[in-house]
C-alpha positions as YAML, in Angstrom:
chain: A
units: angstrom
residues:
- id: 1
  name: MET
  ca: [-34.95, 136.53, -272.08]
- id: 2
  name: LYS
  ca: [-34.39, 139.37, -269.67]
- id: 3
  name: PRO
  ca: [-34.66, 138.55, -265.94]
- id: 4
  name: ARG
  ca: [-38.08, 140.22, -265.81]
- id: 5
  name: ASP
  ca: [-39.37, 138.08, -268.68]
- id: 6
  name: LEU
  ca: [-38.02, 134.90, -267.14]
- id: 7
  name: THR
  ca: [-39.63, 135.80, -263.81]
- id: 8
  name: GLU
  ca: [-43.00, 136.33, -265.47]
- id: 9
  name: LEU
  ca: [-42.66, 133.05, -267.40]
- id: 10
  name: VAL
  ca: [-42.04, 131.10, -264.19]
- id: 11
  name: LEU
  ca: [-44.90, 132.94, -262.48]
- id: 12
  name: LEU
  ca: [-47.23, 132.05, -265.35]
- id: 13
  name: ALA
  ca: [-46.22, 128.39, -265.13]
- id: 14
  name: ALA
  ca: [-46.81, 128.42, -261.37]
- id: 15
  name: ILE
  ca: [-50.27, 129.97, -261.85]
- id: 16
  name: TRP
  ca: [-51.34, 127.56, -264.57]
- id: 17
  name: GLY
  ca: [-49.90, 124.66, -262.60]
- id: 18
  name: ALA
  ca: [-52.03, 125.75, -259.64]
- id: 19
  name: SER
  ca: [-55.16, 125.66, -261.82]
- id: 20
  name: PHE
  ca: [-55.05, 121.85, -261.70]
- id: 21
  name: LEU
  ca: [-54.90, 122.00, -257.90]
- id: 22
  name: PHE
  ca: [-57.89, 124.35, -257.71]
- id: 23
  name: MET
  ca: [-59.87, 122.15, -260.09]
- id: 24
  name: ARG
  ca: [-59.22, 119.16, -257.86]
- id: 25
  name: LEU
  ca: [-60.53, 121.13, -254.87]
- id: 26
  name: ALA
  ca: [-63.62, 122.61, -256.52]
- id: 27
  name: ALA
  ca: [-64.77, 120.13, -259.18]
- id: 28
  name: GLY
  ca: [-66.45, 117.84, -256.65]
- id: 29
  name: PRO
  ca: [-68.54, 120.46, -254.79]
- id: 30
  name: PHE
  ca: [-69.51, 122.39, -257.94]
- id: 31
  name: GLY
  ca: [-69.52, 119.72, -260.61]
- id: 32
  name: PRO
  ca: [-67.52, 120.33, -263.80]
- id: 33
  name: ILE
  ca: [-70.11, 122.41, -265.67]
- id: 34
  name: ALA
  ca: [-70.96, 124.81, -262.85]
- id: 35
  name: LEU
  ca: [-67.28, 125.20, -261.95]
- id: 36
  name: VAL
  ca: [-66.27, 126.12, -265.50]
- id: 37
  name: ALA
  ca: [-69.19, 128.56, -265.77]
- id: 38
  name: VAL
  ca: [-68.01, 130.35, -262.63]
- id: 39
  name: ARG
  ca: [-64.45, 130.33, -263.93]
- id: 40
  name: VAL
  ca: [-65.12, 131.87, -267.33]
- id: 41
  name: ALA
  ca: [-67.75, 134.32, -266.06]
- id: 42
  name: GLY
  ca: [-65.39, 135.57, -263.36]
- id: 43
  name: ALA
  ca: [-62.56, 135.91, -265.87]
- id: 44
  name: ALA
  ca: [-64.82, 137.85, -268.26]
- id: 45
  name: LEU
  ca: [-65.85, 140.26, -265.49]
- id: 46
  name: PHE
  ca: [-62.19, 140.70, -264.59]
- id: 47
  name: LEU
  ca: [-61.07, 141.41, -268.17]
- id: 48
  name: LEU
  ca: [-63.96, 143.57, -269.40]
- id: 49
  name: PRO
  ca: [-62.98, 146.74, -267.45]
- id: 50
  name: LEU
  ca: [-59.38, 146.36, -268.67]
- id: 51
  name: LEU
  ca: [-60.60, 146.05, -272.26]
- id: 52
  name: ALA
  ca: [-62.77, 149.16, -271.89]
- id: 53
  name: TRP
  ca: [-59.89, 151.06, -270.30]
- id: 54
  name: ARG
  ca: [-57.69, 150.17, -273.28]
- id: 55
  name: GLY
  ca: [-60.41, 151.41, -275.65]
- id: 56
  name: GLN
  ca: [-60.73, 148.05, -277.42]
- id: 57
  name: ALA
  ca: [-64.29, 147.07, -276.50]
- id: 58
  name: ALA
  ca: [-65.55, 147.79, -280.04]
- id: 59
  name: TRP
  ca: [-63.80, 144.62, -281.23]
- id: 60
  name: LEU
  ca: [-66.28, 142.40, -279.37]
- id: 61
  name: PRO
  ca: [-69.42, 143.05, -281.46]
- id: 62
  name: ARG
  ca: [-67.29, 143.38, -284.60]
- id: 63
  name: ARG
  ca: [-65.92, 139.83, -284.32]
- id: 64
  name: ALA
  ca: [-68.62, 138.25, -282.15]
- id: 65
  name: ALA
  ca: [-69.07, 134.99, -284.10]
- id: 66
  name: PRO
  ca: [-65.41, 133.90, -284.31]
- id: 67
  name: LEU
  ca: [-64.84, 135.01, -280.71]
- id: 68
  name: PHE
  ca: [-67.73, 132.79, -279.61]
- id: 69
  name: VAL
  ca: [-66.34, 129.77, -281.49]
- id: 70
  name: ALA
  ca: [-62.85, 130.45, -280.15]
- id: 71
  name: GLY
  ca: [-64.32, 130.70, -276.65]
- id: 72
  name: LEU
  ca: [-65.72, 127.18, -276.99]
- id: 73
  name: PHE
  ca: [-62.35, 125.70, -277.93]
- id: 74
  name: THR
  ca: [-60.00, 127.84, -275.84]
- id: 75
  name: SER
  ca: [-62.00, 127.75, -272.64]
- id: 76
  name: ALA
  ca: [-65.43, 126.12, -272.35]
- id: 77
  name: LEU
  ca: [-64.66, 122.65, -273.75]
- id: 78
  name: PRO
  ca: [-61.07, 122.19, -272.51]
- id: 79
  name: PHE
  ca: [-61.90, 123.57, -269.05]
- id: 80
  name: LEU
  ca: [-64.78, 121.08, -268.89]
- id: 81
  name: GLY
  ca: [-62.46, 118.25, -269.87]
- id: 82
  name: PHE
  ca: [-59.89, 119.02, -267.21]
- id: 83
  name: SER
  ca: [-62.54, 119.72, -264.56]
- id: 84
  name: TYR
  ca: [-64.14, 116.35, -265.28]
- id: 85
  name: ALA
  ca: [-60.74, 114.67, -265.11]
- id: 86
  name: ALA
  ca: [-60.08, 116.34, -261.74]
- id: 87
  name: LEU
  ca: [-62.79, 114.13, -260.25]
- id: 88
  name: SER
  ca: [-60.70, 110.97, -260.62]
- id: 89
  name: ILE
  ca: [-57.04, 111.62, -261.54]
- id: 90
  name: THR
  ca: [-54.34, 113.71, -259.92]
- id: 91
  name: ALA
  ca: [-53.48, 117.30, -260.72]
- id: 92
  name: GLY
  ca: [-49.99, 116.27, -261.83]
- id: 93
  name: LEU
  ca: [-51.26, 113.62, -264.24]
- id: 94
  name: SER
  ca: [-53.78, 116.02, -265.81]
- id: 95
  name: SER
  ca: [-51.06, 118.61, -266.33]
- id: 96
  name: ILE
  ca: [-48.81, 116.07, -268.05]
- id: 97
  name: PHE
  ca: [-51.54, 115.29, -270.58]
- id: 98
  name: ASN
  ca: [-52.05, 119.05, -270.99]
- id: 99
  name: ALA
  ca: [-48.43, 119.22, -272.16]
- id: 100
  name: THR
  ca: [-49.50, 117.42, -275.35]
- id: 101
  name: THR
  ca: [-51.19, 120.61, -276.57]
- id: 102
  name: PRO
  ca: [-48.27, 121.65, -278.85]
- id: 103
  name: LEU
  ca: [-48.32, 118.18, -280.40]
- id: 104
  name: PHE
  ca: [-52.00, 118.47, -281.34]
- id: 105
  name: GLY
  ca: [-51.44, 122.08, -282.38]
- id: 106
  name: ALA
  ca: [-48.66, 121.14, -284.80]
- id: 107
  name: LEU
  ca: [-50.68, 118.30, -286.29]
- id: 108
  name: ILE
  ca: [-53.79, 120.44, -286.82]
- id: 109
  name: ALA
  ca: [-51.74, 123.33, -288.24]
- id: 110
  name: TRP
  ca: [-50.25, 120.91, -290.79]
- id: 111
  name: LEU
  ca: [-53.64, 119.49, -291.78]
- id: 112
  name: TRP
  ca: [-55.57, 122.77, -291.82]
- id: 113
  name: LEU
  ca: [-53.19, 125.69, -292.25]
- id: 114
  name: LYS
  ca: [-50.74, 123.74, -294.43]
- id: 115
  name: ASP
  ca: [-47.85, 124.45, -292.07]
- id: 116
  name: ARG
  ca: [-44.88, 122.37, -293.16]
- id: 117
  name: LEU
  ca: [-43.70, 119.50, -290.98]
- id: 118
  name: THR
  ca: [-39.96, 118.91, -290.83]
- id: 119
  name: TRP
  ca: [-38.62, 115.45, -290.08]
- id: 120
  name: PRO
  ca: [-37.55, 116.43, -286.54]
- id: 121
  name: ARG
  ca: [-41.10, 117.64, -285.89]
- id: 122
  name: VAL
  ca: [-42.49, 114.36, -287.20]
- id: 123
  name: LEU
  ca: [-40.08, 112.53, -284.91]
- id: 124
  name: GLY
  ca: [-41.22, 114.76, -282.06]
- id: 125
  name: LEU
  ca: [-44.87, 113.94, -282.77]
- id: 126
  name: ALA
  ca: [-44.10, 110.22, -282.77]
- id: 127
  name: ILE
  ca: [-42.11, 110.42, -279.53]
- id: 128
  name: GLY
  ca: [-44.66, 112.65, -277.82]
- id: 129
  name: PHE
  ca: [-47.66, 110.53, -278.69]
- id: 130
  name: ALA
  ca: [-45.74, 107.38, -277.75]
- id: 131
  name: GLY
  ca: [-45.30, 108.92, -274.31]
- id: 132
  name: VAL
  ca: [-49.04, 109.61, -274.16]
- id: 133
  name: VAL
  ca: [-49.91, 106.03, -275.10]
- id: 134
  name: GLY
  ca: [-47.47, 104.64, -272.54]
- id: 135
  name: LEU
  ca: [-48.72, 106.85, -269.75]
- id: 136
  name: ALA
  ca: [-52.38, 106.33, -270.61]
- id: 137
  name: TRP
  ca: [-51.84, 102.56, -270.82]
- id: 138
  name: ASP
  ca: [-50.40, 102.64, -267.31]
- id: 139
  name: LYS
  ca: [-53.07, 104.89, -265.79]
- id: 140
  name: ALA
  ca: [-56.28, 104.40, -267.77]
- id: 141
  name: SER
  ca: [-58.95, 102.05, -266.49]
- id: 142
  name: PHE
  ca: [-62.56, 101.99, -267.65]
- id: 143
  name: ARG
  ca: [-63.73, 99.88, -264.70]
- id: 144
  name: PRO
  ca: [-65.62, 101.94, -262.08]
- id: 145
  name: GLU
  ca: [-64.44, 99.58, -259.34]
- id: 146
  name: ALA
  ca: [-60.75, 100.21, -260.15]
- id: 147
  name: PRO
  ca: [-58.70, 102.36, -257.74]
- id: 148
  name: GLY
  ca: [-59.59, 105.99, -258.44]
- id: 149
  name: GLY
  ca: [-62.66, 105.00, -260.47]
- id: 150
  name: ALA
  ca: [-62.94, 104.91, -264.24]
- id: 151
  name: THR
  ca: [-59.78, 106.90, -264.88]
- id: 152
  name: GLY
  ca: [-59.76, 106.01, -268.56]
- id: 153
  name: TRP
  ca: [-62.55, 108.50, -269.24]
- id: 154
  name: ALA
  ca: [-60.59, 111.15, -267.35]
- id: 155
  name: VAL
  ca: [-57.51, 110.50, -269.51]
- id: 156
  name: LEU
  ca: [-59.62, 110.78, -272.66]
- id: 157
  name: ALA
  ca: [-61.14, 114.01, -271.34]
- id: 158
  name: CYS
  ca: [-57.65, 115.48, -270.83]
- id: 159
  name: LEU
  ca: [-56.55, 114.51, -274.33]
- id: 160
  name: ALA
  ca: [-59.77, 115.89, -275.81]
- id: 161
  name: ALA
  ca: [-59.10, 119.15, -273.94]
- id: 162
  name: ALA
  ca: [-55.56, 119.32, -275.33]
- id: 163
  name: LEU
  ca: [-56.97, 118.64, -278.82]
- id: 164
  name: CYS
  ca: [-59.37, 121.58, -278.35]
- id: 165
  name: TYR
  ca: [-56.43, 123.82, -277.42]
- id: 166
  name: GLY
  ca: [-54.57, 122.66, -280.50]
- id: 167
  name: PHE
  ca: [-57.54, 123.40, -282.75]
- id: 168
  name: ALA
  ca: [-58.09, 126.76, -281.06]
- id: 169
  name: ALA
  ca: [-54.57, 127.89, -281.92]
- id: 170
  name: SER
  ca: [-55.14, 127.33, -285.64]
- id: 171
  name: TYR
  ca: [-58.68, 128.71, -285.53]
- id: 172
  name: THR
  ca: [-57.53, 131.89, -283.79]
- id: 173
  name: LYS
  ca: [-54.71, 132.32, -286.29]
- id: 174
  name: ARG
  ca: [-57.12, 131.89, -289.21]
- id: 175
  name: ARG
  ca: [-60.20, 133.77, -287.97]
- id: 176
  name: LEU
  ca: [-58.93, 136.33, -285.45]
- id: 177
  name: ALA
  ca: [-55.71, 137.60, -287.00]
- id: 178
  name: GLY
  ca: [-55.31, 141.31, -286.32]
- id: 179
  name: VAL
  ca: [-57.62, 141.38, -283.29]
- id: 180
  name: PRO
  ca: [-55.84, 142.77, -280.19]
- id: 181
  name: PRO
  ca: [-54.84, 139.97, -277.78]
- id: 182
  name: LEU
  ca: [-56.77, 141.47, -274.86]
- id: 183
  name: ALA
  ca: [-59.91, 141.60, -277.01]
- id: 184
  name: VAL
  ca: [-59.40, 137.93, -277.94]
- id: 185
  name: ALA
  ca: [-58.94, 136.98, -274.28]
- id: 186
  name: THR
  ca: [-62.01, 138.90, -273.15]
- id: 187
  name: GLY
  ca: [-64.19, 137.86, -276.07]
- id: 188
  name: THR
  ca: [-63.40, 134.19, -275.68]
- id: 189
  name: GLN
  ca: [-64.30, 134.28, -271.99]
- id: 190
  name: LEU
  ca: [-67.57, 136.04, -272.79]
- id: 191
  name: GLY
  ca: [-68.31, 133.48, -275.50]
- id: 192
  name: ALA
  ca: [-67.59, 130.60, -273.14]
- id: 193
  name: THR
  ca: [-69.83, 132.20, -270.50]
- id: 194
  name: LEU
  ca: [-72.74, 132.52, -272.93]
- id: 195
  name: ALA
  ca: [-72.31, 128.91, -274.03]
- id: 196
  name: LEU
  ca: [-72.41, 127.63, -270.43]
- id: 197
  name: LEU
  ca: [-75.19, 129.77, -268.94]
- id: 198
  name: LEU
  ca: [-78.05, 127.32, -269.51]
- id: 199
  name: PRO
  ca: [-76.04, 124.13, -268.79]
- id: 200
  name: ALA
  ca: [-74.73, 125.67, -265.55]
- id: 201
  name: TRP
  ca: [-78.24, 126.69, -264.48]
- id: 202
  name: TRP
  ca: [-79.50, 123.18, -265.20]
- id: 203
  name: TRP
  ca: [-76.62, 121.38, -263.44]
- id: 204
  name: TRP
  ca: [-76.06, 123.85, -260.61]
- id: 205
  name: PRO
  ca: [-75.30, 121.90, -257.40]
- id: 206
  name: GLU
  ca: [-78.26, 121.34, -255.10]
- id: 207
  name: THR
  ca: [-76.05, 121.91, -252.07]
- id: 208
  name: MET
  ca: [-74.29, 125.25, -251.98]
- id: 209
  name: PRO
  ca: [-70.50, 124.70, -252.28]
- id: 210
  name: SER
  ca: [-68.40, 125.53, -249.23]
- id: 211
  name: ALA
  ca: [-66.45, 128.73, -248.77]
- id: 212
  name: SER
  ca: [-63.21, 126.90, -249.58]
- id: 213
  name: ALA
  ca: [-64.70, 125.55, -252.83]
- id: 214
  name: TRP
  ca: [-65.81, 129.07, -253.77]
- id: 215
  name: ALA
  ca: [-62.33, 130.36, -252.98]
- id: 216
  name: SER
  ca: [-60.83, 127.76, -255.34]
- id: 217
  name: ALA
  ca: [-63.35, 128.64, -258.08]
- id: 218
  name: LEU
  ca: [-62.64, 132.36, -257.76]
- id: 219
  name: ALA
  ca: [-58.89, 131.70, -257.81]
- id: 220
  name: LEU
  ca: [-59.41, 129.80, -261.06]
- id: 221
  name: ALA
  ca: [-61.38, 132.71, -262.52]
- id: 222
  name: LEU
  ca: [-59.36, 135.71, -261.39]
- id: 223
  name: VAL
  ca: [-55.83, 134.35, -261.10]
- id: 224
  name: CYS
  ca: [-55.54, 131.25, -263.30]
- id: 225
  name: THR
  ca: [-57.60, 132.71, -266.16]
- id: 226
  name: GLY
  ca: [-57.85, 136.51, -265.96]
- id: 227
  name: LEU
  ca: [-54.38, 137.35, -264.63]
- id: 228
  name: ALA
  ca: [-52.76, 134.47, -266.51]
- id: 229
  name: TYR
  ca: [-54.08, 135.76, -269.84]
- id: 230
  name: ILE
  ca: [-52.56, 139.17, -269.17]
- id: 231
  name: LEU
  ca: [-49.16, 137.63, -268.39]
- id: 232
  name: TYR
  ca: [-49.35, 135.28, -271.36]
- id: 233
  name: PHE
  ca: [-50.15, 137.91, -273.97]
- id: 234
  name: ARG
  ca: [-47.63, 140.34, -272.50]
- id: 235
  name: LEU
  ca: [-44.91, 137.71, -272.81]
- id: 236
  name: MET
  ca: [-46.01, 136.93, -276.37]
- id: 237
  name: SER
  ca: [-45.54, 140.58, -277.31]
- id: 238
  name: ARG
  ca: [-42.12, 140.89, -275.62]
- id: 239
  name: VAL
  ca: [-40.33, 137.58, -276.18]
- id: 240
  name: GLY
  ca: [-42.32, 135.98, -279.02]
- id: 241
  name: PRO
  ca: [-44.30, 132.74, -279.27]
- id: 242
  name: THR
  ca: [-41.34, 130.35, -279.34]
- id: 243
  name: ASN
  ca: [-40.00, 131.54, -276.00]
- id: 244
  name: THR
  ca: [-43.45, 131.84, -274.47]
- id: 245
  name: ILE
  ca: [-44.40, 128.27, -275.40]
- id: 246
  name: THR
  ca: [-41.67, 127.01, -273.07]
- id: 247
  name: VAL
  ca: [-44.17, 127.56, -270.28]
- id: 248
  name: THR
  ca: [-45.58, 124.18, -271.35]
- id: 249
  name: PHE
  ca: [-42.48, 122.50, -269.94]
- id: 250
  name: LEU
  ca: [-42.80, 124.16, -266.54]
- id: 251
  name: ILE
  ca: [-46.52, 123.67, -265.88]
- id: 252
  name: PRO
  ca: [-46.35, 119.92, -265.05]
- id: 253
  name: ALA
  ca: [-43.51, 120.52, -262.58]
- id: 254
  name: PHE
  ca: [-45.56, 123.09, -260.70]
- id: 255
  name: ALA
  ca: [-48.78, 121.06, -260.91]
- id: 256
  name: VAL
  ca: [-47.01, 118.01, -259.48]
- id: 257
  name: LEU
  ca: [-45.43, 120.19, -256.78]
- id: 258
  name: TRP
  ca: [-48.74, 121.78, -255.74]
- id: 259
  name: GLY
  ca: [-50.54, 118.42, -255.80]
- id: 260
  name: TRP
  ca: [-47.85, 116.80, -253.67]
- id: 261
  name: SER
  ca: [-47.64, 119.74, -251.25]
- id: 262
  name: PHE
  ca: [-51.35, 120.39, -250.67]
- id: 263
  name: LEU
  ca: [-53.17, 117.18, -251.64]
- id: 264
  name: ASP
  ca: [-50.50, 114.60, -250.77]
- id: 265
  name: GLU
  ca: [-50.63, 113.24, -254.33]
- id: 266
  name: ALA
  ca: [-48.07, 110.57, -255.14]
- id: 267
  name: VAL
  ca: [-45.51, 111.01, -257.93]
- id: 268
  name: THR
  ca: [-44.87, 107.65, -259.61]
- id: 269
  name: PRO
  ca: [-41.94, 106.58, -261.81]
- id: 270
  name: ALA
  ca: [-44.40, 106.00, -264.67]
- id: 271
  name: MET
  ca: [-45.57, 109.61, -264.43]
- id: 272
  name: LEU
  ca: [-42.00, 110.91, -264.48]
- id: 273
  name: ALA
  ca: [-41.01, 108.70, -267.41]
- id: 274
  name: GLY
  ca: [-44.14, 109.50, -269.42]
- id: 275
  name: SER
  ca: [-43.73, 113.20, -268.74]
- id: 276
  name: ALA
  ca: [-40.10, 113.14, -269.88]
- id: 277
  name: VAL
  ca: [-40.98, 111.37, -273.15]
- id: 278
  name: ILE
  ca: [-43.87, 113.75, -273.88]
- id: 279
  name: LEU
  ca: [-41.76, 116.82, -273.19]
- id: 280
  name: VAL
  ca: [-38.89, 115.62, -275.39]
- id: 281
  name: GLY
  ca: [-41.36, 115.14, -278.23]
- id: 282
  name: THR
  ca: [-42.86, 118.57, -277.58]
- id: 283
  name: ALA
  ca: [-39.39, 120.16, -277.61]
- id: 284
  name: LEU
  ca: [-38.74, 118.70, -281.06]
- id: 285
  name: VAL
  ca: [-42.13, 119.78, -282.38]
- id: 286
  name: THR
  ca: [-41.79, 123.36, -281.13]
- id: 287
  name: GLY
  ca: [-38.22, 123.70, -282.40]
- id: 288
  name: LEU
  ca: [-36.68, 124.12, -278.96]
- id: 289
  name: ILE
  ca: [-34.22, 121.36, -279.91]
- id: 290
  name: PRO
  ca: [-32.65, 122.73, -283.13]
- id: 291
  name: ARG
  ca: [-31.67, 120.23, -285.81]
- id: 292
  name: GLY
  ca: [-30.00, 122.31, -288.51]
- id: 293
  name: LYS
  ca: [-31.87, 122.53, -291.83]
- id: 294
  name: PRO
  ca: [-33.94, 119.35, -292.08]
- id: 295
  name: LYS
  ca: [-36.04, 118.26, -295.01]
- id: 296
  name: VAL
  ca: [-39.74, 118.99, -294.95]
- id: 297
  name: LEU
  ca: [-42.69, 116.76, -295.60]
- id: 298
  name: PRO
  ca: [-45.15, 117.57, -298.38]
- id: 299
  name: GLN
  ca: [-48.00, 119.83, -297.42]
- id: 300
  name: ALA
  ca: [-51.24, 118.26, -296.31]
- id: 301
  name: PRO
  ca: [-53.85, 117.84, -299.05]
- id: 302
  name: GLU
  ca: [-56.32, 120.68, -299.52]
- id: 303
  name: ARG
  ca: [-59.30, 120.52, -297.21]
- id: 304
  name: GLU
  ca: [-62.32, 122.66, -296.72]
- id: 305
  name: SER
  ca: [-61.91, 125.24, -293.98]
- id: 306
  name: ALA
  ca: [-63.98, 124.85, -290.84]
- id: 307
  name: PRO
  ca: [-66.82, 127.35, -290.52]
...
């Protein structure tokens, strides 16, 4: 990468790492559903003028249905999962579970898109998910009276969110190939906004959130979603997906740093060990640890495509 690309990659990781901090600050006052609605609506309003300026707005009605579905799985559902988790587990821990996204993505791409799995990638999946099990075993509790509450549900919400991201990658590749990235970003935020309008109205907080909670929600919308999408897709076009995916490795470091700096969150040896195991597995899955020319596994059996 050129120095400019590396700078933008680190900036993107810092921004997405901060999203876990802002969710911790705003999820309580807003509630997960209202917070996510504000986040995606603000991002859509931020991106729409840019899309119109680029002359790409015609893509939205043309591909409305797949953009709506992609919006559910790239934004609405995973954002809800992480916002719910922010009520009971730390920003750093949530971000570590978020790092499993490439693992789920590789597994779904093998099952659905028939992407071949090499033996190093299979090893990476095994190592990565072993790290998840170990970390979840250490942190998950389903007893409300346990320290931090029923953290087990929060862990499951994080993993469900990462699974949604993994599915979204394959769905976007299958259903939205050829659509400009900015149109995908904008359309998915609009789709997520439409999906959450009624739930957000129904579960809107009775007490108006504080100014600081609103500031965190707007930072999530404008910086961690709108601006982050622009950086992400620009990097994809300049340095390719393999280099861009390395942002996954940097996000937990920044999330842990922001949580420790601003929320006084503890960093435990179990978190560090689990994070290291997950990231090693992710590196193998994404090919960042080259292994020559390994054998490949047979393709997954034919399955019906999702609608």
